[in-house]
Amino acid sequence: MKDETLYETTTDSPVGTLTLVASDAGLRAVLWQIEREHRVRLGAVEGGPVDPNGVLEAATTQLGEYFAGTRTEFDVALDPVGTEFQQSAWTALRTIAFAETVSYGEQARRMGDARKARAVGAANGRNPISIIVPCHRVVGSDGSLTGFAGGLDTKAWLLDHERLVRAGIHQDHQDAKK
C-alpha cells in the first residue's frame, strides 16, 4: 500500500464538495470538506495522475445519480482500508436498504454479536466511503441522529432525501450547509 498510486477528484453535491480518492483496485474514500487531514493520511495528491480504471468517473456519476434521485444502490468498485472488524462493519452497512435506518445495536446483531454496538459505532465512525457505504443510515437506539463525519444536518438531509426519493417526491436539492 505504501508505494501505490492514489487518484483524487472533487465533485460538488447538495451536501457540499466531496473529495473522492481511488486506488487501482477501487474507491478508497469519499471525504467531506472538513476531512482534509484524512486525505493527507491516505497519501492522495490533488492534480495527480488520471485514474486509468475510471473508478473516480464512475463514482462521480453514481453520486450525481444518487443526488438526482435516480440511483438507490451503488456498484462502483470499492477499496476501503481498515481492520478486519471495520471491514465487517462496513460490509454490514451496505446491507441496510435505501431509505431505511437501523440502530448500532441492530447492526451489531446482524454482524453476530449485539453486545458490540459501541465497537460498531467506532468502526462506522472510521468509514472512509461516506454515502456509498451508508453509515448515515445508522441511528441511536431511540431513533435519534448520532455522530456523522459530515455533520448531523447533512445526515438528516441524506435520510430525508432518501425517504423523498422512495416516496417518489422530487426534492429541491438545496445545499444542506445553508
PDB file of C-alpha atoms in Angstrom:
ATOM      1  CA  MET A   1       0.000   0.000   0.000  1.00  0.00           C
ATOM      2  CA  LYS A   2       2.902   2.358   0.690  1.00  0.00           C
ATOM      3  CA  ASP A   3       4.030   2.804  -2.934  1.00  0.00           C
ATOM      4  CA  GLU A   4       0.640   2.566  -4.579  1.00  0.00           C
ATOM      5  CA  THR A   5      -0.706   5.376  -6.698  1.00  0.00           C
ATOM      6  CA  LEU A   6      -3.859   7.100  -5.491  1.00  0.00           C
ATOM      7  CA  TYR A   7      -6.079   9.267  -7.649  1.00  0.00           C
ATOM      8  CA  GLU A   8      -8.234  12.148  -6.482  1.00  0.00           C
ATOM      9  CA  THR A   9     -11.013  14.337  -7.759  1.00  0.00           C
ATOM     10  CA  THR A  10     -13.663  16.577  -6.252  1.00  0.00           C
ATOM     11  CA  THR A  11     -17.343  16.762  -7.047  1.00  0.00           C
ATOM     12  CA  ASP A  12     -19.959  19.267  -5.999  1.00  0.00           C
ATOM     13  CA  SER A  13     -23.104  17.957  -4.369  1.00  0.00           C
ATOM     14  CA  PRO A  14     -26.113  19.286  -2.462  1.00  0.00           C
ATOM     15  CA  VAL A  15     -24.217  18.451   0.746  1.00  0.00           C
ATOM     16  CA  GLY A  16     -21.024  20.271  -0.228  1.00  0.00           C
ATOM     17  CA  THR A  17     -17.893  19.493  -2.171  1.00  0.00           C
ATOM     18  CA  LEU A  18     -16.842  15.869  -1.815  1.00  0.00           C
ATOM     19  CA  THR A  19     -13.296  14.615  -2.376  1.00  0.00           C
ATOM     20  CA  LEU A  20     -13.106  11.178  -3.971  1.00  0.00           C
ATOM     21  CA  VAL A  21      -9.936   9.100  -3.666  1.00  0.00           C
ATOM     22  CA  ALA A  22      -9.295   5.879  -5.597  1.00  0.00           C
ATOM     23  CA  SER A  23      -6.598   3.241  -5.827  1.00  0.00           C
ATOM     24  CA  ASP A  24      -6.085   0.985  -8.818  1.00  0.00           C
ATOM     25  CA  ALA A  25      -8.440  -1.512  -7.092  1.00  0.00           C
ATOM     26  CA  GLY A  26     -11.387   0.790  -6.379  1.00  0.00           C
ATOM     27  CA  LEU A  27     -12.791   3.744  -4.500  1.00  0.00           C
ATOM     28  CA  ARG A  28     -10.780   4.344  -1.345  1.00  0.00           C
ATOM     29  CA  ALA A  29     -12.665   7.293   0.151  1.00  0.00           C
ATOM     30  CA  VAL A  30     -15.450   9.853  -0.170  1.00  0.00           C
ATOM     31  CA  LEU A  31     -14.395  12.684   2.096  1.00  0.00           C
ATOM     32  CA  TRP A  32     -16.156  15.749   3.428  1.00  0.00           C
ATOM     33  CA  GLN A  33     -14.570  19.170   3.177  1.00  0.00           C
ATOM     34  CA  ILE A  34     -13.651  19.007   6.866  1.00  0.00           C
ATOM     35  CA  GLU A  35     -11.704  15.748   6.367  1.00  0.00           C
ATOM     36  CA  ARG A  36      -8.614  17.235   4.702  1.00  0.00           C
ATOM     37  CA  GLU A  37      -6.291  15.591   7.237  1.00  0.00           C
ATOM     38  CA  HIS A  38      -7.695  12.177   6.320  1.00  0.00           C
ATOM     39  CA  ARG A  39      -6.886  12.823   2.663  1.00  0.00           C
ATOM     40  CA  VAL A  40      -3.309  13.610   3.608  1.00  0.00           C
ATOM     41  CA  ARG A  41      -3.078  10.350   5.612  1.00  0.00           C
ATOM     42  CA  LEU A  42      -4.278   8.430   2.557  1.00  0.00           C
ATOM     43  CA  GLY A  43      -1.455   9.932   0.520  1.00  0.00           C
ATOM     44  CA  ALA A  44      -3.670  11.281  -2.244  1.00  0.00           C
ATOM     45  CA  VAL A  45      -2.360  14.170  -4.285  1.00  0.00           C
ATOM     46  CA  GLU A  46      -4.557  16.799  -5.892  1.00  0.00           C
ATOM     47  CA  GLY A  47      -3.834  17.144  -9.572  1.00  0.00           C
ATOM     48  CA  GLY A  48      -2.148  13.735  -9.574  1.00  0.00           C
ATOM     49  CA  PRO A  49      -2.286  11.215 -12.397  1.00  0.00           C
ATOM     50  CA  VAL A  50      -5.554  10.427 -14.148  1.00  0.00           C
ATOM     51  CA  ASP A  51      -7.378   7.359 -12.801  1.00  0.00           C
ATOM     52  CA  PRO A  52      -6.777   4.744 -15.544  1.00  0.00           C
ATOM     53  CA  ASN A  53      -9.583   2.450 -14.330  1.00  0.00           C
ATOM     54  CA  GLY A  54     -12.353   5.052 -14.405  1.00  0.00           C
ATOM     55  CA  VAL A  55     -13.248   4.490 -10.742  1.00  0.00           C
ATOM     56  CA  LEU A  56     -13.441   8.205  -9.971  1.00  0.00           C
ATOM     57  CA  GLU A  57     -15.565   8.891 -13.045  1.00  0.00           C
ATOM     58  CA  ALA A  58     -17.929   6.039 -12.136  1.00  0.00           C
ATOM     59  CA  ALA A  59     -18.184   7.200  -8.511  1.00  0.00           C
ATOM     60  CA  THR A  60     -18.812  10.804  -9.575  1.00  0.00           C
ATOM     61  CA  THR A  61     -21.530   9.697 -11.993  1.00  0.00           C
ATOM     62  CA  GLN A  62     -23.184   7.406  -9.445  1.00  0.00           C
ATOM     63  CA  LEU A  63     -23.137  10.060  -6.725  1.00  0.00           C
ATOM     64  CA  GLY A  64     -24.733  12.515  -9.191  1.00  0.00           C
ATOM     65  CA  GLU A  65     -27.455   9.971  -9.928  1.00  0.00           C
ATOM     66  CA  TYR A  66     -27.984   9.374  -6.199  1.00  0.00           C
ATOM     67  CA  PHE A  67     -28.466  13.092  -5.570  1.00  0.00           C
ATOM     68  CA  ALA A  68     -30.727  13.363  -8.626  1.00  0.00           C
ATOM     69  CA  GLY A  69     -32.909  10.616  -7.140  1.00  0.00           C
ATOM     70  CA  THR A  70     -32.297   8.111  -9.954  1.00  0.00           C
ATOM     71  CA  ARG A  71     -29.925   5.758  -8.107  1.00  0.00           C
ATOM     72  CA  THR A  72     -30.637   3.879  -4.876  1.00  0.00           C
ATOM     73  CA  GLU A  73     -27.730   1.400  -4.982  1.00  0.00           C
ATOM     74  CA  PHE A  74     -24.073   1.871  -5.837  1.00  0.00           C
ATOM     75  CA  ASP A  75     -21.975  -0.609  -7.780  1.00  0.00           C
ATOM     76  CA  VAL A  76     -18.643   1.175  -8.090  1.00  0.00           C
ATOM     77  CA  ALA A  77     -15.602  -0.937  -7.130  1.00  0.00           C
ATOM     78  CA  LEU A  78     -14.550  -0.263  -3.516  1.00  0.00           C
ATOM     79  CA  ASP A  79     -11.153  -0.497  -1.834  1.00  0.00           C
ATOM     80  CA  PRO A  80     -11.507   0.795   1.747  1.00  0.00           C
ATOM     81  CA  VAL A  81      -8.599   0.314   4.122  1.00  0.00           C
ATOM     82  CA  GLY A  82      -9.391  -0.840   7.654  1.00  0.00           C
ATOM     83  CA  THR A  83      -9.133  -3.611  10.201  1.00  0.00           C
ATOM     84  CA  GLU A  84     -10.969  -6.893   9.734  1.00  0.00           C
ATOM     85  CA  PHE A  85     -13.682  -5.753  12.157  1.00  0.00           C
ATOM     86  CA  GLN A  86     -14.041  -2.384  10.414  1.00  0.00           C
ATOM     87  CA  GLN A  87     -14.320  -4.134   7.041  1.00  0.00           C
ATOM     88  CA  SER A  88     -17.036  -6.367   8.503  1.00  0.00           C
ATOM     89  CA  ALA A  89     -18.939  -3.347   9.850  1.00  0.00           C
ATOM     90  CA  TRP A  90     -18.669  -1.532   6.505  1.00  0.00           C
ATOM     91  CA  THR A  91     -19.922  -4.618   4.670  1.00  0.00           C
ATOM     92  CA  ALA A  92     -22.899  -4.728   7.046  1.00  0.00           C
ATOM     93  CA  LEU A  93     -23.624  -1.054   6.291  1.00  0.00           C
ATOM     94  CA  ARG A  94     -24.034  -1.903   2.621  1.00  0.00           C
ATOM     95  CA  THR A  95     -26.896  -4.272   3.501  1.00  0.00           C
ATOM     96  CA  ILE A  96     -29.048  -1.513   5.003  1.00  0.00           C
ATOM     97  CA  ALA A  97     -31.757  -0.777   2.472  1.00  0.00           C
ATOM     98  CA  PHE A  98     -32.094   2.623   0.830  1.00  0.00           C
ATOM     99  CA  ALA A  99     -34.239   4.986   2.953  1.00  0.00           C
ATOM    100  CA  GLU A 100     -34.148   2.612   5.934  1.00  0.00           C
ATOM    101  CA  THR A 101     -32.365   3.036   9.249  1.00  0.00           C
ATOM    102  CA  VAL A 102     -31.073   0.626  11.870  1.00  0.00           C
ATOM    103  CA  SER A 103     -29.567   1.191  15.301  1.00  0.00           C
ATOM    104  CA  TYR A 104     -25.947   0.451  16.135  1.00  0.00           C
ATOM    105  CA  GLY A 105     -27.213  -2.437  18.255  1.00  0.00           C
ATOM    106  CA  GLU A 106     -29.167  -3.848  15.321  1.00  0.00           C
ATOM    107  CA  GLN A 107     -26.126  -3.556  13.072  1.00  0.00           C
ATOM    108  CA  ALA A 108     -24.043  -5.366  15.711  1.00  0.00           C
ATOM    109  CA  ARG A 109     -26.742  -8.067  15.990  1.00  0.00           C
ATOM    110  CA  ARG A 110     -26.677  -8.523  12.215  1.00  0.00           C
ATOM    111  CA  MET A 111     -22.910  -8.923  12.486  1.00  0.00           C
ATOM    112  CA  GLY A 112     -23.355 -11.680  15.061  1.00  0.00           C
ATOM    113  CA  ASP A 113     -22.930 -10.003  18.460  1.00  0.00           C
ATOM    114  CA  ALA A 114     -25.446  -7.426  19.705  1.00  0.00           C
ATOM    115  CA  ARG A 115     -23.083  -6.584  22.596  1.00  0.00           C
ATOM    116  CA  LYS A 116     -20.640  -4.933  20.184  1.00  0.00           C
ATOM    117  CA  ALA A 117     -22.775  -1.866  19.439  1.00  0.00           C
ATOM    118  CA  ARG A 118     -20.070   0.514  20.711  1.00  0.00           C
ATOM    119  CA  ALA A 119     -17.404  -1.183  18.601  1.00  0.00           C
ATOM    120  CA  VAL A 120     -19.711  -0.991  15.600  1.00  0.00           C
ATOM    121  CA  GLY A 121     -20.203   2.719  16.250  1.00  0.00           C
ATOM    122  CA  ALA A 122     -16.447   3.229  16.372  1.00  0.00           C
ATOM    123  CA  ALA A 123     -15.961   1.267  13.142  1.00  0.00           C
ATOM    124  CA  ASN A 124     -18.722   3.226  11.416  1.00  0.00           C
ATOM    125  CA  GLY A 125     -17.010   6.417  12.543  1.00  0.00           C
ATOM    126  CA  ARG A 126     -13.937   5.319  10.566  1.00  0.00           C
ATOM    127  CA  ASN A 127     -15.936   4.547   7.406  1.00  0.00           C
ATOM    128  CA  PRO A 128     -13.929   6.250   4.650  1.00  0.00           C
ATOM    129  CA  ILE A 129     -16.579   5.936   1.933  1.00  0.00           C
ATOM    130  CA  SER A 130     -19.457   8.127   3.099  1.00  0.00           C
ATOM    131  CA  ILE A 131     -22.813   7.962   1.301  1.00  0.00           C
ATOM    132  CA  ILE A 132     -21.814   4.993  -0.892  1.00  0.00           C
ATOM    133  CA  VAL A 133     -21.182   2.907   2.241  1.00  0.00           C
ATOM    134  CA  PRO A 134     -24.234   4.333   4.025  1.00  0.00           C
ATOM    135  CA  CYS A 135     -23.213   4.928   7.631  1.00  0.00           C
ATOM    136  CA  HIS A 136     -25.764   7.779   7.624  1.00  0.00           C
ATOM    137  CA  ARG A 137     -28.461   5.065   7.861  1.00  0.00           C
ATOM    138  CA  VAL A 138     -27.385   4.085  11.387  1.00  0.00           C
ATOM    139  CA  VAL A 139     -29.100   5.897  14.254  1.00  0.00           C
ATOM    140  CA  GLY A 140     -29.251   5.742  18.028  1.00  0.00           C
ATOM    141  CA  SER A 141     -31.354   3.069  19.736  1.00  0.00           C
ATOM    142  CA  ASP A 142     -34.082   5.671  20.292  1.00  0.00           C
ATOM    143  CA  GLY A 143     -34.045   6.711  16.620  1.00  0.00           C
ATOM    144  CA  SER A 144     -32.055   9.888  17.265  1.00  0.00           C
ATOM    145  CA  LEU A 145     -29.388  11.045  14.860  1.00  0.00           C
ATOM    146  CA  THR A 146     -25.919  10.425  16.235  1.00  0.00           C
ATOM    147  CA  GLY A 147     -22.360  11.110  15.060  1.00  0.00           C
ATOM    148  CA  PHE A 148     -21.632  11.598  11.391  1.00  0.00           C
ATOM    149  CA  ALA A 149     -18.449  12.922   9.772  1.00  0.00           C
ATOM    150  CA  GLY A 150     -20.438  15.240   7.503  1.00  0.00           C
ATOM    151  CA  GLY A 151     -22.404  16.644  10.451  1.00  0.00           C
ATOM    152  CA  LEU A 152     -25.862  15.852  11.786  1.00  0.00           C
ATOM    153  CA  ASP A 153     -27.567  18.366   9.464  1.00  0.00           C
ATOM    154  CA  THR A 154     -26.066  16.521   6.499  1.00  0.00           C
ATOM    155  CA  LYS A 155     -27.070  13.140   7.938  1.00  0.00           C
ATOM    156  CA  ALA A 156     -30.642  14.404   8.316  1.00  0.00           C
ATOM    157  CA  TRP A 157     -30.599  15.774   4.765  1.00  0.00           C
ATOM    158  CA  LEU A 158     -29.389  12.440   3.338  1.00  0.00           C
ATOM    159  CA  LEU A 159     -32.066  10.480   5.219  1.00  0.00           C
ATOM    160  CA  ASP A 160     -34.794  12.935   4.165  1.00  0.00           C
ATOM    161  CA  HIS A 161     -33.540  12.801   0.578  1.00  0.00           C
ATOM    162  CA  GLU A 162     -33.776   9.013   0.538  1.00  0.00           C
ATOM    163  CA  ARG A 163     -37.259   8.983   2.053  1.00  0.00           C
ATOM    164  CA  LEU A 164     -38.479  11.521  -0.505  1.00  0.00           C
ATOM    165  CA  VAL A 165     -36.931   9.580  -3.393  1.00  0.00           C
ATOM    166  CA  ARG A 166     -38.533   6.356  -2.137  1.00  0.00           C
ATOM    167  CA  ALA A 167     -41.883   8.190  -1.914  1.00  0.00           C
ATOM    168  CA  GLY A 168     -41.448   9.456  -5.476  1.00  0.00           C
ATOM    169  CA  ILE A 169     -41.220  13.091  -4.438  1.00  0.00           C
ATOM    170  CA  HIS A 170     -38.671  15.243  -6.259  1.00  0.00           C
ATOM    171  CA  GLN A 171     -36.624  17.104  -3.692  1.00  0.00           C
ATOM    172  CA  ASP A 172     -35.373  20.637  -4.150  1.00  0.00           C
ATOM    173  CA  HIS A 173     -31.637  19.998  -3.988  1.00  0.00           C
ATOM    174  CA  GLN A 174     -30.623  22.975  -1.939  1.00  0.00           C
ATOM    175  CA  ASP A 175     -27.233  22.900  -0.293  1.00  0.00           C
ATOM    176  CA  ALA A 176     -27.581  21.149   3.086  1.00  0.00           C
ATOM    177  CA  LYS A 177     -24.989  23.512   4.542  1.00  0.00           C
ATOM    178  CA  LYS A 178     -27.177  26.600   4.118  1.00  0.00           C
TER     179      LYS A 178
END
